[in-house]
mmCIF file of C-alpha atoms in Angstrom:
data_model
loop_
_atom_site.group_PDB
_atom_site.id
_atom_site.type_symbol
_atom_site.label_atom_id
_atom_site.label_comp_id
_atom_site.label_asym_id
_atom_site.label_seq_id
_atom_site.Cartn_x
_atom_site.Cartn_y
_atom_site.Cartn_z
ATOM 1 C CA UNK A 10 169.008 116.871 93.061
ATOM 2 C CA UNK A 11 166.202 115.640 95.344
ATOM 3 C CA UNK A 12 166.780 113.940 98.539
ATOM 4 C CA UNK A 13 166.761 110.287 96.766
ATOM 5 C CA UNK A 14 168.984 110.323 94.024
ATOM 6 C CA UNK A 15 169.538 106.657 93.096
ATOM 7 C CA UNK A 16 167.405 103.438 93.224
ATOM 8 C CA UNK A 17 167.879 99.557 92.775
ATOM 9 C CA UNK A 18 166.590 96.937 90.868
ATOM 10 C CA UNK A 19 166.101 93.900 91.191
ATOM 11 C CA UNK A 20 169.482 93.061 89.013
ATOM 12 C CA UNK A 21 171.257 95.004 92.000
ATOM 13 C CA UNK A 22 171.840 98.529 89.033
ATOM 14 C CA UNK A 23 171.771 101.535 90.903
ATOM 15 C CA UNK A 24 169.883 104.377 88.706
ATOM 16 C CA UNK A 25 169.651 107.468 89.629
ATOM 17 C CA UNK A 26 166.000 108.946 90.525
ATOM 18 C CA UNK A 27 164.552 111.760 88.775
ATOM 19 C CA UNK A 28 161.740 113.414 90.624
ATOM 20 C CA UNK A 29 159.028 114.882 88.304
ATOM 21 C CA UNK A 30 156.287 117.316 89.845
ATOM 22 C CA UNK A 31 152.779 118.009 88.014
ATOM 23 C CA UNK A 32 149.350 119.044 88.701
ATOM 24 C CA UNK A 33 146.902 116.257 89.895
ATOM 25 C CA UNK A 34 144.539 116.539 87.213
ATOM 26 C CA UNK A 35 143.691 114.572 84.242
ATOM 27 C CA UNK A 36 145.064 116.422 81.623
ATOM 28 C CA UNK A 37 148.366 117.377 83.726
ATOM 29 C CA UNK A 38 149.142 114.254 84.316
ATOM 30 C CA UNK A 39 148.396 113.090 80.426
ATOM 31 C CA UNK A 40 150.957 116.173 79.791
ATOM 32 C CA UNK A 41 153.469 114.846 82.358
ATOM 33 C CA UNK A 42 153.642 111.309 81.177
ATOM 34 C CA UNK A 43 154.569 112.550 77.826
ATOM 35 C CA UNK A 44 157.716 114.781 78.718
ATOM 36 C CA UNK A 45 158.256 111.412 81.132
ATOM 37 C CA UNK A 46 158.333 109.363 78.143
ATOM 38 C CA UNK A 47 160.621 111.280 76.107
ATOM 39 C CA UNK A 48 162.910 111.506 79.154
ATOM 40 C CA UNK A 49 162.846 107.822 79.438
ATOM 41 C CA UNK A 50 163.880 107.557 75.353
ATOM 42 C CA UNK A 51 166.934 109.977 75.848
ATOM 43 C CA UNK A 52 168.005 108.520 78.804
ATOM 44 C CA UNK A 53 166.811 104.793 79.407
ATOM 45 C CA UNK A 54 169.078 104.233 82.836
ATOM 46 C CA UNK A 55 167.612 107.137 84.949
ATOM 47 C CA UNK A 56 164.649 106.288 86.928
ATOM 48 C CA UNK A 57 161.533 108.306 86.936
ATOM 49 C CA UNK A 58 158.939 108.919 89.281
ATOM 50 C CA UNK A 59 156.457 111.299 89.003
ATOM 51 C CA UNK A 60 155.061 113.480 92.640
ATOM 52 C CA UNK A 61 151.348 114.728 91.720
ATOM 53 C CA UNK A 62 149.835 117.719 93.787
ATOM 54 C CA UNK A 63 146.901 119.907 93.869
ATOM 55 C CA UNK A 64 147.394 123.759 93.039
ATOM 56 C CA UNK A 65 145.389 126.509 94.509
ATOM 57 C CA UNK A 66 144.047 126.890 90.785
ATOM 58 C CA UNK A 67 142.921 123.599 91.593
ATOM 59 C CA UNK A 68 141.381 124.051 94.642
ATOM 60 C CA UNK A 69 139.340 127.505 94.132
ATOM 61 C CA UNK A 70 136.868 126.629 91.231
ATOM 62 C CA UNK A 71 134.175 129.281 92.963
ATOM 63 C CA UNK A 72 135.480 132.366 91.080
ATOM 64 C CA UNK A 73 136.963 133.264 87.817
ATOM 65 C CA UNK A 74 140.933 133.304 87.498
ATOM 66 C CA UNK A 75 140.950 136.809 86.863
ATOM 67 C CA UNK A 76 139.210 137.720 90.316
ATOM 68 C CA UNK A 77 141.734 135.425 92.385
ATOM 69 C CA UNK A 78 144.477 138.413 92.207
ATOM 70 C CA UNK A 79 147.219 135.579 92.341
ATOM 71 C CA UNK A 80 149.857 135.545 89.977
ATOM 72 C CA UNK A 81 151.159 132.283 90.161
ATOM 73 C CA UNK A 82 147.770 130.046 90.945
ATOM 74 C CA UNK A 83 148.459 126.931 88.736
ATOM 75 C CA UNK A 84 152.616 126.862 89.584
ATOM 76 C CA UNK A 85 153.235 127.883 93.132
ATOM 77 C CA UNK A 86 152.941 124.529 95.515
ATOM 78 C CA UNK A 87 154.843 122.679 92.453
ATOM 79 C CA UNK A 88 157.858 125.784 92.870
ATOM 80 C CA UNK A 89 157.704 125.318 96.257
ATOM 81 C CA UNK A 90 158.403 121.412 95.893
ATOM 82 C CA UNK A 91 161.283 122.351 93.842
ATOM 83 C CA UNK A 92 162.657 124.713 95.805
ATOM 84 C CA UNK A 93 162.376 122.490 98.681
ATOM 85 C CA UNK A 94 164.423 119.571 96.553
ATOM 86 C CA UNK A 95 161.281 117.203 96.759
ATOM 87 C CA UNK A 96 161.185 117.120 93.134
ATOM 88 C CA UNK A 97 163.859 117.740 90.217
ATOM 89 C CA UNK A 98 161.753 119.542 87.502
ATOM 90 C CA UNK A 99 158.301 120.399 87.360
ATOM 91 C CA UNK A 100 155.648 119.974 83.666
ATOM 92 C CA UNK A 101 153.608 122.722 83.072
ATOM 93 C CA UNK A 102 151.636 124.295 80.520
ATOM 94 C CA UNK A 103 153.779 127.239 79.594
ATOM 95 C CA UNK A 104 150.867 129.850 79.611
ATOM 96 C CA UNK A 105 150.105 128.777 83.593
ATOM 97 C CA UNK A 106 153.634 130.447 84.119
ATOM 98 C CA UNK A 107 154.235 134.192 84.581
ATOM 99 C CA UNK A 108 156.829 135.524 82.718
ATOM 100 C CA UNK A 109 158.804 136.466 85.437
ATOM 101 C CA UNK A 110 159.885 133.458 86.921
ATOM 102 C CA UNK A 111 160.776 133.449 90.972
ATOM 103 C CA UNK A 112 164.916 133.698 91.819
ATOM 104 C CA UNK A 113 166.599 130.350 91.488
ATOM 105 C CA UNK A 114 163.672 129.306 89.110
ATOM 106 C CA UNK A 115 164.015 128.757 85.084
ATOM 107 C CA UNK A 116 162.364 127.303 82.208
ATOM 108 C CA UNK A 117 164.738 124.604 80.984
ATOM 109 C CA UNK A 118 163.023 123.413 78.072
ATOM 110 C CA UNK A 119 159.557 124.502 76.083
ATOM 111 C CA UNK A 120 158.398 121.175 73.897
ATOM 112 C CA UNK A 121 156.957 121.472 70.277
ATOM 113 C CA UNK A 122 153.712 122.566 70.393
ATOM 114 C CA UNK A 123 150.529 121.507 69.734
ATOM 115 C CA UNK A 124 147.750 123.308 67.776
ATOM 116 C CA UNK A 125 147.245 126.217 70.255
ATOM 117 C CA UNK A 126 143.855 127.658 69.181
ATOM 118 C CA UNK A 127 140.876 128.259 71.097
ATOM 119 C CA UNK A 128 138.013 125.502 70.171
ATOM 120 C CA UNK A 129 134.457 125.412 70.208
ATOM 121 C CA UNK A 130 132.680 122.482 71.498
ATOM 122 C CA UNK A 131 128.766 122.851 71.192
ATOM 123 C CA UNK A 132 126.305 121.941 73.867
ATOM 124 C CA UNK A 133 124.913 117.978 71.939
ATOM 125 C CA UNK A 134 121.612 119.660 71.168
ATOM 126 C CA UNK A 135 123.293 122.346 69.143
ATOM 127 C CA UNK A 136 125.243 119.474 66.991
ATOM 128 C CA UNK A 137 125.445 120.617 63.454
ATOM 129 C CA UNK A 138 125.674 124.534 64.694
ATOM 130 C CA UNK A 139 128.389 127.201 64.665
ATOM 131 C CA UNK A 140 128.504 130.256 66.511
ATOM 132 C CA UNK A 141 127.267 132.640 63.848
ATOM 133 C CA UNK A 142 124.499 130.330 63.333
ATOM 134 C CA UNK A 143 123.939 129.906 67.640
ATOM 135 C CA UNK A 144 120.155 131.661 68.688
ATOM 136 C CA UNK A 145 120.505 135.191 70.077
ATOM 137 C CA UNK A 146 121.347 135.377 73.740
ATOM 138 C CA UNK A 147 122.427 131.671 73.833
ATOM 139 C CA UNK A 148 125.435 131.214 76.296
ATOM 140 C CA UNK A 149 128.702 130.806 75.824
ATOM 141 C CA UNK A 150 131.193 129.087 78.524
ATOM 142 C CA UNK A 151 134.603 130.287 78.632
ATOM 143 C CA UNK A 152 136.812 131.702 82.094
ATOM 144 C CA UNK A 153 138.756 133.713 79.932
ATOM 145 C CA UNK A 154 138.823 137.666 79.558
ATOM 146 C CA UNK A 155 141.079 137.591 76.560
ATOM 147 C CA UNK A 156 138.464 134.688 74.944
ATOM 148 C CA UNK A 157 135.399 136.792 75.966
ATOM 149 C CA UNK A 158 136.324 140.356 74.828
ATOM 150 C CA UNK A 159 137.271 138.786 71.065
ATOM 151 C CA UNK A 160 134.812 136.808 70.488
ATOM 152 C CA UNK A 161 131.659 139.317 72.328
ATOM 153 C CA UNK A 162 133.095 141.794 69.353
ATOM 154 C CA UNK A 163 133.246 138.812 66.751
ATOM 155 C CA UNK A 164 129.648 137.343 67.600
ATOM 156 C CA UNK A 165 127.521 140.225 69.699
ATOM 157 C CA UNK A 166 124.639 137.887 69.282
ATOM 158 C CA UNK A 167 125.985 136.123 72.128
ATOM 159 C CA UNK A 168 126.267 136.164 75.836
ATOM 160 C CA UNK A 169 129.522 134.835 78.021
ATOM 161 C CA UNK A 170 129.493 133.691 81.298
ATOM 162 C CA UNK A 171 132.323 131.889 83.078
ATOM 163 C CA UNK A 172 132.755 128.658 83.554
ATOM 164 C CA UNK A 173 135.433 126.802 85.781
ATOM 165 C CA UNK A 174 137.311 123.420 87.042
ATOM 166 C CA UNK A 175 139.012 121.182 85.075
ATOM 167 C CA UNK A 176 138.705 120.133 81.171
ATOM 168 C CA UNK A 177 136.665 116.937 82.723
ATOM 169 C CA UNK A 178 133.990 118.753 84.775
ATOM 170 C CA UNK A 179 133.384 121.502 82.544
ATOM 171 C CA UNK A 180 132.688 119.301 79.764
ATOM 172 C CA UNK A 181 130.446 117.879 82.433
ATOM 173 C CA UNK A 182 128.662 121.019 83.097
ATOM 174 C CA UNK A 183 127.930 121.461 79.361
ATOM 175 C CA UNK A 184 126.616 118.287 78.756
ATOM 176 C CA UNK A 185 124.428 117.459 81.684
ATOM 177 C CA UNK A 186 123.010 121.281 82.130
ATOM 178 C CA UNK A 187 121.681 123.338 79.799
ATOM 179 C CA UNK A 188 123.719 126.529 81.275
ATOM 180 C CA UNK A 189 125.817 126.730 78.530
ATOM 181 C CA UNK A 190 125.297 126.706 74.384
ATOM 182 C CA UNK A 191 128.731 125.887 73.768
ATOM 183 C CA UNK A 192 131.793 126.189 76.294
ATOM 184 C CA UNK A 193 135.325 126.949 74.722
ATOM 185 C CA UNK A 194 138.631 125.389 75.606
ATOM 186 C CA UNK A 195 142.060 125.551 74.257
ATOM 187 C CA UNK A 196 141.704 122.688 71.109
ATOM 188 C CA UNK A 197 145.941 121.237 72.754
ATOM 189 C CA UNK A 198 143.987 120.213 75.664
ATOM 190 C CA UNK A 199 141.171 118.296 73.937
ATOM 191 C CA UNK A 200 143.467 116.755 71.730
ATOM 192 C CA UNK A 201 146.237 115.639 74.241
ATOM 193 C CA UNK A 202 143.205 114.047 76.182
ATOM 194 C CA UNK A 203 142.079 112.017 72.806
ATOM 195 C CA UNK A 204 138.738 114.320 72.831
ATOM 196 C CA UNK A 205 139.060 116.040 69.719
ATOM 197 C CA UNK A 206 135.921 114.186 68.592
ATOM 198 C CA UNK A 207 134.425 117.229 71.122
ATOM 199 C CA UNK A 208 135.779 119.971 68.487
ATOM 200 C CA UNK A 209 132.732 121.306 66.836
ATOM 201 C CA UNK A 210 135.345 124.126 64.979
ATOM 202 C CA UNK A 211 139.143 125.309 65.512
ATOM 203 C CA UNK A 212 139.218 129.751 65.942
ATOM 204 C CA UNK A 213 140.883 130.853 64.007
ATOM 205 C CA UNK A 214 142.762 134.091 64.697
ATOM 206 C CA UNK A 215 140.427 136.622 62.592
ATOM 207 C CA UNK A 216 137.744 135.133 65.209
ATOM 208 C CA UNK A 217 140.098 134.858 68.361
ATOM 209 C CA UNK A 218 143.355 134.863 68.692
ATOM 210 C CA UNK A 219 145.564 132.718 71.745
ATOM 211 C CA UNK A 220 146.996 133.351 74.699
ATOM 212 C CA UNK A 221 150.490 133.620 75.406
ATOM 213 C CA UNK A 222 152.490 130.184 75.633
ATOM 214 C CA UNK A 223 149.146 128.285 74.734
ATOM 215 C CA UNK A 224 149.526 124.869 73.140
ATOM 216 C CA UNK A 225 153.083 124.585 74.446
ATOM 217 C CA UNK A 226 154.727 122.617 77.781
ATOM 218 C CA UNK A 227 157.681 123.889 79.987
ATOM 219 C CA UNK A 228 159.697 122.092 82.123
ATOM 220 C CA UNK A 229 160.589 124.194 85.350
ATOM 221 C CA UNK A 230 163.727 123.276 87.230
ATOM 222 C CA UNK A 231 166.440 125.103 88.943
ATOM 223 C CA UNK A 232 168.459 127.040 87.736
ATOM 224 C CA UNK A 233 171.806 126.338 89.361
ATOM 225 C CA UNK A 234 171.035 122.252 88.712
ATOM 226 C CA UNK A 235 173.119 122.597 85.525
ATOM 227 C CA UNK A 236 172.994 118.526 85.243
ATOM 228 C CA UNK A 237 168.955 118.669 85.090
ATOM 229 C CA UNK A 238 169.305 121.816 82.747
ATOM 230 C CA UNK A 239 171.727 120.118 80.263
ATOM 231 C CA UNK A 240 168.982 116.850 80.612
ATOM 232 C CA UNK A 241 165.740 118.482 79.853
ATOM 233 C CA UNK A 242 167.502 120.966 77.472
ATOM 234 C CA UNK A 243 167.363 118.264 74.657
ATOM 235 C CA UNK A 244 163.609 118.826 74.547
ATOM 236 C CA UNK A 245 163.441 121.820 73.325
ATOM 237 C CA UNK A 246 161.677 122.797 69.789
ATOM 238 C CA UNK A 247 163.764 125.894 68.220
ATOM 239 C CA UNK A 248 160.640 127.218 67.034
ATOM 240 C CA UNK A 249 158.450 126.852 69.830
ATOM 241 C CA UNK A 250 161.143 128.821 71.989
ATOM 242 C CA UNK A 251 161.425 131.300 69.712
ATOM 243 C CA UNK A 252 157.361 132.074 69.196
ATOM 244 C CA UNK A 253 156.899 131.746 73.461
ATOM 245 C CA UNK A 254 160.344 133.970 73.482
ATOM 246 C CA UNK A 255 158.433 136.835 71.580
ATOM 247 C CA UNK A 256 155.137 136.101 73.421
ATOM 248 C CA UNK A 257 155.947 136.382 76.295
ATOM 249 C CA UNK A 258 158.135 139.481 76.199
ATOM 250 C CA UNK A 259 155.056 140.927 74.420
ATOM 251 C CA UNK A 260 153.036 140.081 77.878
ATOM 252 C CA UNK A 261 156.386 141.376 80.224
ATOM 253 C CA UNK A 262 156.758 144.659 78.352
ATOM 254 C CA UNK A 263 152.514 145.794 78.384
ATOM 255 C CA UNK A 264 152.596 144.100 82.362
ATOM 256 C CA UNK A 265 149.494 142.071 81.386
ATOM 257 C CA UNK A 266 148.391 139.152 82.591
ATOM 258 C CA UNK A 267 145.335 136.706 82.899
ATOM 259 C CA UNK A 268 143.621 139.970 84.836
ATOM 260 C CA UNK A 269 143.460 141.853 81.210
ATOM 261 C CA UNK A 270 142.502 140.431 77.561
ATOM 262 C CA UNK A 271 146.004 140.404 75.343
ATOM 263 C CA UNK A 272 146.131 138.164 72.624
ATOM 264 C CA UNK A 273 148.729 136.913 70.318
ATOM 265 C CA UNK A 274 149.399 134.960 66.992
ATOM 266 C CA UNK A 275 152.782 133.750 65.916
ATOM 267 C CA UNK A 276 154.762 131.872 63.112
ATOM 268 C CA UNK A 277 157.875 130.993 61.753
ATOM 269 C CA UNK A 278 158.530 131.075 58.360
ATOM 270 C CA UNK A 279 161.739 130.902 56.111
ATOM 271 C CA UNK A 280 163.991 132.118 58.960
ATOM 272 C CA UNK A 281 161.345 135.151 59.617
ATOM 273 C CA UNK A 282 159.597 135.120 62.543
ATOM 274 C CA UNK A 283 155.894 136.930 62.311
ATOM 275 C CA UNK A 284 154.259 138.670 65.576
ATOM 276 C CA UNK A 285 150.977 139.705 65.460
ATOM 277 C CA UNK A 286 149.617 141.117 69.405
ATOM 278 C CA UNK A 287 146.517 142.843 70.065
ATOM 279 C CA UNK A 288 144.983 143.914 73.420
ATOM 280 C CA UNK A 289 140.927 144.600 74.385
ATOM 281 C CA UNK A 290 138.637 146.461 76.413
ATOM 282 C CA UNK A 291 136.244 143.912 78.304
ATOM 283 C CA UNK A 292 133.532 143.935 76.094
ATOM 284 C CA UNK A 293 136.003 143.927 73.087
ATOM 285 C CA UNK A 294 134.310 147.363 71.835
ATOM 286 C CA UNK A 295 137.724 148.683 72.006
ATOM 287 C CA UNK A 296 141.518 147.104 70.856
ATOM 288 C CA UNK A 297 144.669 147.527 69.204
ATOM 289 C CA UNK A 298 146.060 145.161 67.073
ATOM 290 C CA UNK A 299 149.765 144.883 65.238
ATOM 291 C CA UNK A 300 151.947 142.635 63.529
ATOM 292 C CA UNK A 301 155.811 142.812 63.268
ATOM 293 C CA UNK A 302 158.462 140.352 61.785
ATOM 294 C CA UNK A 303 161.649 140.088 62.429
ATOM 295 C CA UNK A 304 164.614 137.564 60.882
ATOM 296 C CA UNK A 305 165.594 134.652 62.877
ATOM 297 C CA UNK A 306 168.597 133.301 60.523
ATOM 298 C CA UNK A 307 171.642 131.924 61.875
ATOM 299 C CA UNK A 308 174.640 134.416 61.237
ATOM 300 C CA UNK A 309 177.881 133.720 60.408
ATOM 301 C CA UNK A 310 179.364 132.288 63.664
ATOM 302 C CA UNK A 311 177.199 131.139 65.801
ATOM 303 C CA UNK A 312 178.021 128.988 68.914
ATOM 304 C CA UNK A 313 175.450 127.310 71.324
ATOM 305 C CA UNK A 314 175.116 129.000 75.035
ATOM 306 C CA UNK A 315 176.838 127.279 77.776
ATOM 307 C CA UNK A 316 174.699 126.777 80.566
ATOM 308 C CA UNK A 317 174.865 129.758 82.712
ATOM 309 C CA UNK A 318 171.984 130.477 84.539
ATOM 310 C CA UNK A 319 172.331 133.997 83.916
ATOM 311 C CA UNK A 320 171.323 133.453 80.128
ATOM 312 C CA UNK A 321 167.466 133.762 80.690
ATOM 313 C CA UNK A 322 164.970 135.148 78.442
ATOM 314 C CA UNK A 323 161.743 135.794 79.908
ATOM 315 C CA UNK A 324 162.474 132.919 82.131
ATOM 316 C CA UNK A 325 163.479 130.619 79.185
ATOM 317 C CA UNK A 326 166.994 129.048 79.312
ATOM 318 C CA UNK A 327 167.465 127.719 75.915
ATOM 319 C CA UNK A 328 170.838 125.873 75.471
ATOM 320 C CA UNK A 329 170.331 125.012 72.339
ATOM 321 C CA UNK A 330 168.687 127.603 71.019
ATOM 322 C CA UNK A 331 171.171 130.060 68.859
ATOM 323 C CA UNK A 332 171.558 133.467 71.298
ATOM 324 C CA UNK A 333 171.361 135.398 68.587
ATOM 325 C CA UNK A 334 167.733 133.944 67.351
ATOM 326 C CA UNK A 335 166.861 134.352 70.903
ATOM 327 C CA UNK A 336 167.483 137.831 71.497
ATOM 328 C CA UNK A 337 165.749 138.857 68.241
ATOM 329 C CA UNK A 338 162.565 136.793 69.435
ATOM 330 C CA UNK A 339 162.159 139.350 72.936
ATOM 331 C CA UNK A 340 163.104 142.149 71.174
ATOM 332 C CA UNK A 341 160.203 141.539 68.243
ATOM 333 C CA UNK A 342 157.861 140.837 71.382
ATOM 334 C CA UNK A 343 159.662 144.257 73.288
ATOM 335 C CA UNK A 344 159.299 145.849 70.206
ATOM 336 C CA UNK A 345 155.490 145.050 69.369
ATOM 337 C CA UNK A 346 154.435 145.746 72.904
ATOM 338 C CA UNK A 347 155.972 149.437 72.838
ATOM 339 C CA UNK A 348 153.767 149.955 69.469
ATOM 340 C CA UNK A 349 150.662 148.735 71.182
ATOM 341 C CA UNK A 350 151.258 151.288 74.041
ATOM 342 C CA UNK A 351 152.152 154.187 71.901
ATOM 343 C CA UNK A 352 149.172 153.310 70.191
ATOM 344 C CA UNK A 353 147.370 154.092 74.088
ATOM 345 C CA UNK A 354 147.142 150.089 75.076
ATOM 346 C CA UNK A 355 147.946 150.907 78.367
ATOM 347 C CA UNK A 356 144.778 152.892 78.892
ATOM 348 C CA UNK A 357 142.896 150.216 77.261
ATOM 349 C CA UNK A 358 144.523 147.406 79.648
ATOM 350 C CA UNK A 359 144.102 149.964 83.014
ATOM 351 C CA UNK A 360 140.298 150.144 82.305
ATOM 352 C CA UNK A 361 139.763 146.570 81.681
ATOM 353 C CA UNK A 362 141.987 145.727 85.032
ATOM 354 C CA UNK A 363 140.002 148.011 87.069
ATOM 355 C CA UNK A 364 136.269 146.909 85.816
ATOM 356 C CA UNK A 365 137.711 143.401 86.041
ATOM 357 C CA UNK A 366 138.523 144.038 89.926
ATOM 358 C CA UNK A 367 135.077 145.684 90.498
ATOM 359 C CA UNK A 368 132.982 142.739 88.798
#
């Protein structure tokens, strides 16, 4: 628990305070709110309060991610508020977080998620355009390796440069410059800020495919708070888990990251769960791509985990979450990941890391 763990109204009821840490920006705190909100639903006597502070994603918008060389750049002032015990569980958007968390650290729940495909939104003058139909050489917006190497293979007409800061400023830079033909974003973000209006068309995964966790919130917390575990566990979404499970034991198992383009597309469907990872060269000129499947029905006797903070897959604790589903889920993403590298991804993903570090 944090240092203050109950308040008073004005009735004289003592509730206890539940400390909530997120990123300062728009979007994070839209994101926070929400898992706030449930929170408040489920349990309508604790009282929330909600501790907002900048990241050092936040605060170095002068290069690309993949230069900065730090692992945890959107989720490491918000640990160390945790770990300090000035705040009880921290929102995040799962694919900020690496997928191995730090000790004492664990996912406690992973919310339903939203649509998580890349969108495009066009540049006003271009209104009525798509990307195959873009000029030659018009420029593309987008901070991502993994969105640039698909899409420079899907569309060659086109050129990519990045583009950084929050959802707010680079929408900014599109629309008041004339940098940038188009800029993509991930559509969850646009729509959880009420901007899908900005969606001029939804990838699809033939065009690009999404990044690991994308679409989907985690709540951090710690792992030996089992009260906090047992609270946030309720928010869980079986078959979000199960898809970021599969993910992001893909990402583990070929040691990627946002330094080197790896994609991924799931779905679950009648108690099958479907994997498809691929992984590029920079300019896309070069991937692999796979799918797998594996079933995700509930055997005969199945009992829910206790907590134990030793149950953790890929830094997921799910409580409520059938081990047996779970365990399936990382090996399908183990499982596709050792395919891709017997199929010589790990020569692909070298090259790309070291030409990334050279840019």
């Amino acid at each position: 628990m944090s240092e203050e763990t109950s308040s008073q109204d004005g009735n004289g009821k003592v509730s206890r305070v539940i400390r909530i840490g997120t990123r300062k920006s728009q979007l994070a705190r839209i994101q926070t709110d929400s898992v706030a909100d449930k929170l408040k639903e489920l349990y309508p006597d604790f009282h929330l309060e909600i501790v907002a502070m900048s990241t050092t994603g936040d605060m170095i918008l002068d290069r690309a991610l993949s230069k900065i060389g730090e692992k945890s750049l959107f989720t490491k002032e918000l640990e160390n508020a945790l770990e300090r015990n000035e705040v009880d569980l921290v929102v995040h958007s799962l694919k900020d977080l690496p997928t191995s968390l730090p000790a004492g650290f664990t996912i406690g729940a992973v919310l339903k998620r939203e649509n998580p495909h890349d969108a495009v939104v066009l540049h006003p003058s271009n209104t009525g355009k798509t990307l195959d139909t873009l000029p030659e050489k018009s420029v593309i917006g987008t901070s991502s390796l993994r969105r640039a190497a698909q899409l420079k293979k899907r569309f060659p007409h086109l050129e990519f440069k990045d583009i950084r800061g929050n959802l707010n400023t680079r929408l900014k830079k599109l629309d008041e410059k004339d940098d940038f033909a188009a800029i993509i974003l991930a559509a969850a973000g646009l729509k959880r800020m009420g901007w899908e209006n900005r969606i001029s068309m939804i990838l699809e995964p033939e065009d690009c495919m999404y990044a690991v966790g994308q679409g989907a919130l985690a709540v951090e917390v710690r792992a030996r708070d089992a009260d906090i575990l047992e609270m946030v566990s309720v928010l869980h979404d079986p078959d979000t888990v199960l898809r970021c499970i599969a993910e992001r034991a893909f990402l583990k198992q070929l040691e990627g990251g946002c330094s080197v383009p790896v994609a991924v597309h799931t779905k679950v469907k009648e108690s099958q769960l479907y994997m498809t990872g691929a992984v590029y060269s920079l300019d896309g000129s070069q991937s692999i791509k796979e799918t797998m499947q594996t079933s995700i029905a509930p055997g005969d006797e199945q009992s829910l985990e206790r907590v134990d903070e030793q149950v953790q897959r890929v830094g997921v604790t799910a409580m409520k979450v059938p081990a047996e589903a779970q365990d399936a889920a990382e090996r399908l993403g183990i499982k596709l990941a050792d395919l891709l590298l017997s199929k010589g991804a790990k020569e692909i993903l070298t090259v790309a890391r070291q030409l990334n570090d050279a840019r």
